[in-house]
Amino acid sequence: MKQKIELLAPAGNLDSLLAAVHSGADAVYFGFGELNARRNAKNFDEDALREASRICKERGVKMHMTVNTMVYDREYEAVLRTLEIACKYGIDALIVQDLGVAALAHRAAPEMPLHASTQLTVHNVSGAWQAKELGFSRVVLAREMSRAEIAAITREVPVETEVFVHGALCMCVSGQCYMSSVIGERSGNRGLCAQPCRLPFASGRKGDSGYALSLKDLSLAQRVQELVELGVDSFKIEGRMKRPEYVAAAVSQFRQALQGGYADVDLMAAAFSRSGFTQGYFDGKLGQSMFGTRQKEDVLAGQKVLKSLGDLAAKDVPRVGVDFRFSMRENEPVCLVVADSDGHTCEVQGAQPQLAQKAPTNEELVRRSLEKTGGTFYYLRSLTAQLEEGLICPASQLNALRRQALEELTAQRGQIVPKPFSRPQHTPYPKHRPEWVQAGGELPLRAQVRSISQLTPRLCEECSLLLVPLEELLRGGAELPKEVRKKIAVSLPRVVFGDDVAELTEKLLRCKEMGIEHLSTGNLGGIHLGNQLGFVLHGEYGLNIASSGCLAEYEKLGLTDCLLSFELSLSRARGIEGTLPRGLLIYGKLPLMVTRNCPIRLSGCRDCKGFGTLTDRKREVFEVRCTGRKYSEIFNSKPLYLADRMEELDSFDYGLLYFTSEGAKQVDKVLLRYQKTHEPMEQITRGLYWRNVK
């Protein structure tokens, strides 16, 4: 039998946690310290966490702690401390992005359930299977998924699913956004997104509001029954940066909807919205109607409902059913026993009953007193009354017994039961020194292209591996020389929504028939499928590898080498140890976002050539390129260029040249600079390699 659906609420601080609990949330998620994707929220220190744990345990509310950022090697002790604290206070689950953190949690806290964060970009069946095989008991699905795509996972993969049902929509697929770090040195993958997508970006196309990266908030409050029928396990409300009144509005209305009532969407919109709500991703209907910004009218609407929402957030809702057993016998103290469904039992006694002069105490009078649980989180589930006739127990005494019994029950329920934690012995990873350095050679080069036309003879000759998009290979790969095909790795798209495994498998097998044995991917789903089909696997930047522990876990998954995250400074990247060969992206316009809703397709695809630009408030121009009308990528305005600093790259096994809009002549010119001339170039960026991403 399908278990009850969990209503999961955000808790950026203790006030918001109370609002969530009082409004009927089944579970809350929150951050502790700085290893979480909302570092700008107040979050919880140990004192606040102790109080929060007591409150939640008393009411039977589960607690999910977010440890959902990529971590650096220097944060190993901070991760262990976070795991220890989570176990100490009986946290119910950890939400994790970094596979190194997940592996450490499995060793240090083996009884702690792990949920795969939406930052891991799980958005298809293959990715969900890989997460399950890694030991995650739940996957938090990407916000961009449609109803049918969610259904495929709930139907085909035996893992719990958590789906966002209300709150802000990022323009970029979670875990794949680098705009905040590249522009402002504040990484969304490190919990410090500066929300550049809410700033003005103009496409110049018809219908463009000037905020081409700002989506309306999501709300599926009117689609609750559909989600229930899909078999979703948890409804997740976004908003750890929002005030308690927002939490109270969203939780209370979804609770009403789950109980078969009507969700007041207008109330939720008044609490917070950006020009209303959208259901576009869920319905698979993308386009201009999904875009919106926070308007003056939205702010004014919120001011009208804050007080009523504040009152709602301050009051407990009945959530814990109790069974009372009351006995009254002559010459014995009256006795009240209370029990809950979790096995807690309390017994209290009062004075001996008196002989009744008029109306004796009967079961109805006992029930009236014991069902007065208003103001608490209890409700009377059942009553067993054993009453001798002709006796009376005053209502005041019954009320006092009820209060005493529930207070003692609450104390029992609030007891924190720690989970086992043991500090694992830290074994240093092997020191890494690339073979080409030991042999006195030059940094091996690889190239990633968007078009087969960029595969010049010189590039094919000089590069050790050539990453080519799957669809490009299906169009023209068979015409390439056999010796070139041996060097090619089929590059899977950054996101593959609704992957029909049979269809994707058939396409990849066609590549194998061409003699292509390598596969390059930046997603868990691609790794899972590549392993199944026997490809030689290479990892891309989208895996967000930023530590020795994370690198080691991807090696266990079968990667033969991988690109490190380009959000790393060069010094941090050099410090990553281990045996898996690692590369660095050393040329190209950095990919800042991958989006399912195209920012330049505001008036449809009819006149679009699959290419456009966005201009920000500083007049920087960003390329936007569409792939098969399935997703768009936004690229930085200037190319990353390191050809004149190659001597600083001797800690890496290869360098990747990432070509987007370059023609064949420009490809060869760039290759020559990296191999021979090493001359400086104007209008470039050094990326983040000599900057300090927080």
mmCIF file of C-alpha atoms in Angstrom, residues 73-248:
data_model
loop_
_atom_site.group_PDB
_atom_site.id
_atom_site.type_symbol
_atom_site.label_atom_id
_atom_site.label_comp_id
_atom_site.label_asym_id
_atom_site.label_seq_id
_atom_site.Cartn_x
_atom_site.Cartn_y
_atom_site.Cartn_z
ATOM 1 C CA ASP A 73 39.023 19.275 0.293
ATOM 2 C CA ARG A 74 39.645 21.806 3.058
ATOM 3 C CA GLU A 75 36.034 21.282 4.210
ATOM 4 C CA TYR A 76 36.467 17.596 5.095
ATOM 5 C CA GLU A 77 36.297 18.330 8.841
ATOM 6 C CA ALA A 78 33.290 20.611 8.399
ATOM 7 C CA VAL A 79 31.458 17.823 6.567
ATOM 8 C CA LEU A 80 32.238 15.355 9.339
ATOM 9 C CA ARG A 81 31.102 17.840 11.968
ATOM 10 C CA THR A 82 27.823 18.360 10.087
ATOM 11 C CA LEU A 83 27.252 14.607 9.867
ATOM 12 C CA GLU A 84 27.975 14.231 13.580
ATOM 13 C CA ILE A 85 25.509 16.997 14.464
ATOM 14 C CA ALA A 86 22.855 15.461 12.202
ATOM 15 C CA CYS A 87 23.225 12.121 13.985
ATOM 16 C CA LYS A 88 23.323 13.724 17.438
ATOM 17 C CA TYR A 89 19.939 15.380 16.937
ATOM 18 C CA GLY A 90 18.244 12.457 15.227
ATOM 19 C CA ILE A 91 17.851 14.062 11.811
ATOM 20 C CA ASP A 92 15.694 11.902 9.556
ATOM 21 C CA ALA A 93 17.575 12.356 6.260
ATOM 22 C CA LEU A 94 20.359 14.310 4.566
ATOM 23 C CA ILE A 95 19.879 16.003 1.192
ATOM 24 C CA VAL A 96 23.201 15.665 -0.656
ATOM 25 C CA GLN A 97 24.721 16.888 -3.935
ATOM 26 C CA ASP A 98 28.406 15.914 -3.716
ATOM 27 C CA LEU A 99 29.093 12.184 -4.183
ATOM 28 C CA GLY A 100 32.136 12.505 -1.930
ATOM 29 C CA VAL A 101 29.880 13.730 0.868
ATOM 30 C CA ALA A 102 27.444 10.883 0.193
ATOM 31 C CA ALA A 103 30.233 8.298 0.435
ATOM 32 C CA LEU A 104 31.523 9.830 3.656
ATOM 33 C CA ALA A 105 28.004 9.806 5.114
ATOM 34 C CA HIS A 106 27.595 6.121 4.266
ATOM 35 C CA ARG A 107 30.775 5.334 6.211
ATOM 36 C CA ALA A 108 30.307 7.678 9.175
ATOM 37 C CA ALA A 109 26.517 7.435 9.578
ATOM 38 C CA PRO A 110 25.350 4.197 7.949
ATOM 39 C CA GLU A 111 21.802 4.482 9.340
ATOM 40 C CA MET A 112 21.268 7.981 7.953
ATOM 41 C CA PRO A 113 19.024 7.999 4.840
ATOM 42 C CA LEU A 114 20.378 10.059 1.946
ATOM 43 C CA HIS A 115 18.286 12.005 -0.561
ATOM 44 C CA ALA A 116 19.784 12.999 -3.920
ATOM 45 C CA SER A 117 19.526 16.782 -4.138
ATOM 46 C CA THR A 118 18.009 18.477 -7.166
ATOM 47 C CA GLN A 119 21.561 19.866 -7.529
ATOM 48 C CA LEU A 120 22.530 16.393 -8.817
ATOM 49 C CA THR A 121 20.313 17.106 -11.850
ATOM 50 C CA VAL A 122 18.302 13.883 -11.712
ATOM 51 C CA HIS A 123 15.746 14.350 -14.477
ATOM 52 C CA ASN A 124 15.306 11.001 -16.214
ATOM 53 C CA VAL A 125 14.932 7.285 -15.565
ATOM 54 C CA SER A 126 18.630 6.525 -16.071
ATOM 55 C CA GLY A 127 19.654 9.183 -13.553
ATOM 56 C CA ALA A 128 17.162 7.912 -10.977
ATOM 57 C CA TRP A 129 18.489 4.362 -11.342
ATOM 58 C CA GLN A 130 22.058 5.567 -10.879
ATOM 59 C CA ALA A 131 21.109 7.526 -7.757
ATOM 60 C CA LYS A 132 19.391 4.467 -6.303
ATOM 61 C CA GLU A 133 22.425 2.285 -7.009
ATOM 62 C CA LEU A 134 24.576 4.846 -5.209
ATOM 63 C CA GLY A 135 22.520 4.291 -2.063
ATOM 64 C CA PHE A 136 20.130 7.242 -2.210
ATOM 65 C CA SER A 137 16.706 6.328 -0.835
ATOM 66 C CA ARG A 138 15.046 9.325 -2.512
ATOM 67 C CA VAL A 139 15.637 11.555 -5.523
ATOM 68 C CA VAL A 140 14.621 15.208 -5.618
ATOM 69 C CA LEU A 141 13.555 15.616 -9.230
ATOM 70 C CA ALA A 142 14.378 18.576 -11.447
ATOM 71 C CA ARG A 143 11.741 21.316 -11.450
ATOM 72 C CA GLU A 144 11.586 21.303 -15.248
ATOM 73 C CA MET A 145 10.056 17.840 -15.573
ATOM 74 C CA SER A 146 6.650 17.252 -17.105
ATOM 75 C CA ARG A 147 3.857 15.134 -15.736
ATOM 76 C CA ALA A 148 4.733 12.262 -18.083
ATOM 77 C CA GLU A 149 8.433 12.425 -17.217
ATOM 78 C CA ILE A 150 7.709 12.282 -13.493
ATOM 79 C CA ALA A 151 5.384 9.349 -14.094
ATOM 80 C CA ALA A 152 8.107 7.422 -15.922
ATOM 81 C CA ILE A 153 10.393 7.559 -12.891
ATOM 82 C CA THR A 154 7.726 6.720 -10.317
ATOM 83 C CA ARG A 155 6.644 3.819 -12.529
ATOM 84 C CA GLU A 156 10.029 2.388 -13.492
ATOM 85 C CA VAL A 157 12.439 3.078 -10.621
ATOM 86 C CA PRO A 158 11.880 1.725 -7.079
ATOM 87 C CA VAL A 159 13.053 4.861 -5.317
ATOM 88 C CA GLU A 160 11.191 7.595 -3.435
ATOM 89 C CA THR A 161 10.499 10.753 -5.427
ATOM 90 C CA GLU A 162 10.334 14.317 -4.168
ATOM 91 C CA VAL A 163 8.757 16.898 -6.475
ATOM 92 C CA PHE A 164 8.740 20.688 -6.208
ATOM 93 C CA VAL A 165 5.112 21.835 -6.079
ATOM 94 C CA HIS A 166 5.385 25.514 -5.138
ATOM 95 C CA GLY A 167 7.935 28.320 -5.182
ATOM 96 C CA ALA A 168 10.612 29.961 -7.285
ATOM 97 C CA LEU A 169 11.792 28.517 -10.587
ATOM 98 C CA CYS A 170 15.412 28.972 -11.578
ATOM 99 C CA MET A 171 15.888 29.660 -15.269
ATOM 100 C CA CYS A 172 18.709 27.120 -15.359
ATOM 101 C CA VAL A 173 18.407 23.452 -14.537
ATOM 102 C CA SER A 174 19.620 23.041 -10.930
ATOM 103 C CA GLY A 175 23.231 22.020 -10.561
ATOM 104 C CA GLN A 176 24.112 23.312 -14.032
ATOM 105 C CA CYS A 177 24.139 27.083 -13.450
ATOM 106 C CA TYR A 178 27.470 28.895 -13.450
ATOM 107 C CA MET A 179 26.297 32.418 -14.217
ATOM 108 C CA SER A 180 26.435 33.724 -10.652
ATOM 109 C CA SER A 181 29.970 32.430 -10.101
ATOM 110 C CA VAL A 182 31.389 33.571 -13.455
ATOM 111 C CA ILE A 183 29.825 37.037 -13.230
ATOM 112 C CA GLY A 184 30.059 37.680 -9.503
ATOM 113 C CA GLU A 185 32.251 34.960 -7.886
ATOM 114 C CA ARG A 186 29.244 33.663 -5.915
ATOM 115 C CA SER A 187 28.504 30.076 -6.830
ATOM 116 C CA GLY A 188 25.007 28.609 -6.828
ATOM 117 C CA ASN A 189 26.672 25.216 -6.472
ATOM 118 C CA ARG A 190 28.193 26.526 -3.242
ATOM 119 C CA GLY A 191 24.946 27.984 -1.901
ATOM 120 C CA LEU A 192 25.580 31.649 -2.694
ATOM 121 C CA CYS A 193 23.655 32.310 -5.900
ATOM 122 C CA ALA A 194 23.295 36.056 -6.450
ATOM 123 C CA GLN A 195 20.226 35.487 -8.689
ATOM 124 C CA PRO A 196 21.528 37.251 -11.805
ATOM 125 C CA CYS A 197 18.579 35.751 -13.705
ATOM 126 C CA ARG A 198 16.288 38.241 -11.925
ATOM 127 C CA LEU A 199 18.244 41.159 -13.438
ATOM 128 C CA PRO A 200 17.455 42.717 -16.835
ATOM 129 C CA PHE A 201 18.477 40.609 -19.837
ATOM 130 C CA ALA A 202 17.088 41.647 -23.221
ATOM 131 C CA SER A 203 16.836 39.445 -26.281
ATOM 132 C CA GLY A 204 15.459 42.129 -28.540
ATOM 133 C CA ARG A 205 12.811 39.740 -29.825
ATOM 134 C CA LYS A 206 9.119 40.499 -30.034
ATOM 135 C CA GLY A 207 7.362 40.106 -26.700
ATOM 136 C CA ASP A 208 10.540 40.385 -24.646
ATOM 137 C CA SER A 209 9.907 42.144 -21.328
ATOM 138 C CA GLY A 210 13.590 42.846 -20.815
ATOM 139 C CA TYR A 211 13.725 40.136 -18.158
ATOM 140 C CA ALA A 212 14.340 37.189 -20.444
ATOM 141 C CA LEU A 213 15.719 34.965 -17.659
ATOM 142 C CA SER A 214 13.078 35.568 -14.979
ATOM 143 C CA LEU A 215 10.390 32.923 -14.654
ATOM 144 C CA LYS A 216 7.187 33.115 -12.667
ATOM 145 C CA ASP A 217 6.945 31.007 -9.540
ATOM 146 C CA LEU A 218 5.614 27.479 -9.757
ATOM 147 C CA SER A 219 2.409 26.354 -8.077
ATOM 148 C CA LEU A 220 0.742 22.975 -8.518
ATOM 149 C CA ALA A 221 -1.806 23.545 -5.750
ATOM 150 C CA GLN A 222 -4.635 22.851 -8.177
ATOM 151 C CA ARG A 223 -2.965 19.677 -9.483
ATOM 152 C CA VAL A 224 -2.578 17.847 -6.191
ATOM 153 C CA GLN A 225 -4.758 14.888 -7.125
ATOM 154 C CA GLU A 226 -2.789 14.346 -10.343
ATOM 155 C CA LEU A 227 0.449 14.266 -8.375
ATOM 156 C CA VAL A 228 -1.064 11.801 -5.932
ATOM 157 C CA GLU A 229 -2.037 9.546 -8.817
ATOM 158 C CA LEU A 230 1.502 9.754 -10.227
ATOM 159 C CA GLY A 231 2.812 8.052 -7.095
ATOM 160 C CA VAL A 232 4.972 10.941 -5.890
ATOM 161 C CA ASP A 233 6.196 10.472 -2.300
ATOM 162 C CA SER A 234 6.922 14.050 -1.212
ATOM 163 C CA PHE A 235 5.528 17.478 -2.147
ATOM 164 C CA LYS A 236 8.318 20.020 -1.759
ATOM 165 C CA ILE A 237 7.676 23.721 -1.196
ATOM 166 C CA GLU A 238 10.585 25.993 -2.142
ATOM 167 C CA GLY A 239 11.447 29.041 -0.034
ATOM 168 C CA ARG A 240 14.168 28.879 2.607
ATOM 169 C CA MET A 241 14.832 32.561 1.989
ATOM 170 C CA LYS A 242 11.159 33.503 2.457
ATOM 171 C CA ARG A 243 9.434 34.856 5.571
ATOM 172 C CA PRO A 244 7.288 32.684 7.892
ATOM 173 C CA GLU A 245 4.008 34.058 6.517
ATOM 174 C CA TYR A 246 4.897 32.716 3.054
ATOM 175 C CA VAL A 247 5.584 29.297 4.549
ATOM 176 C CA ALA A 248 2.297 29.334 6.460
#
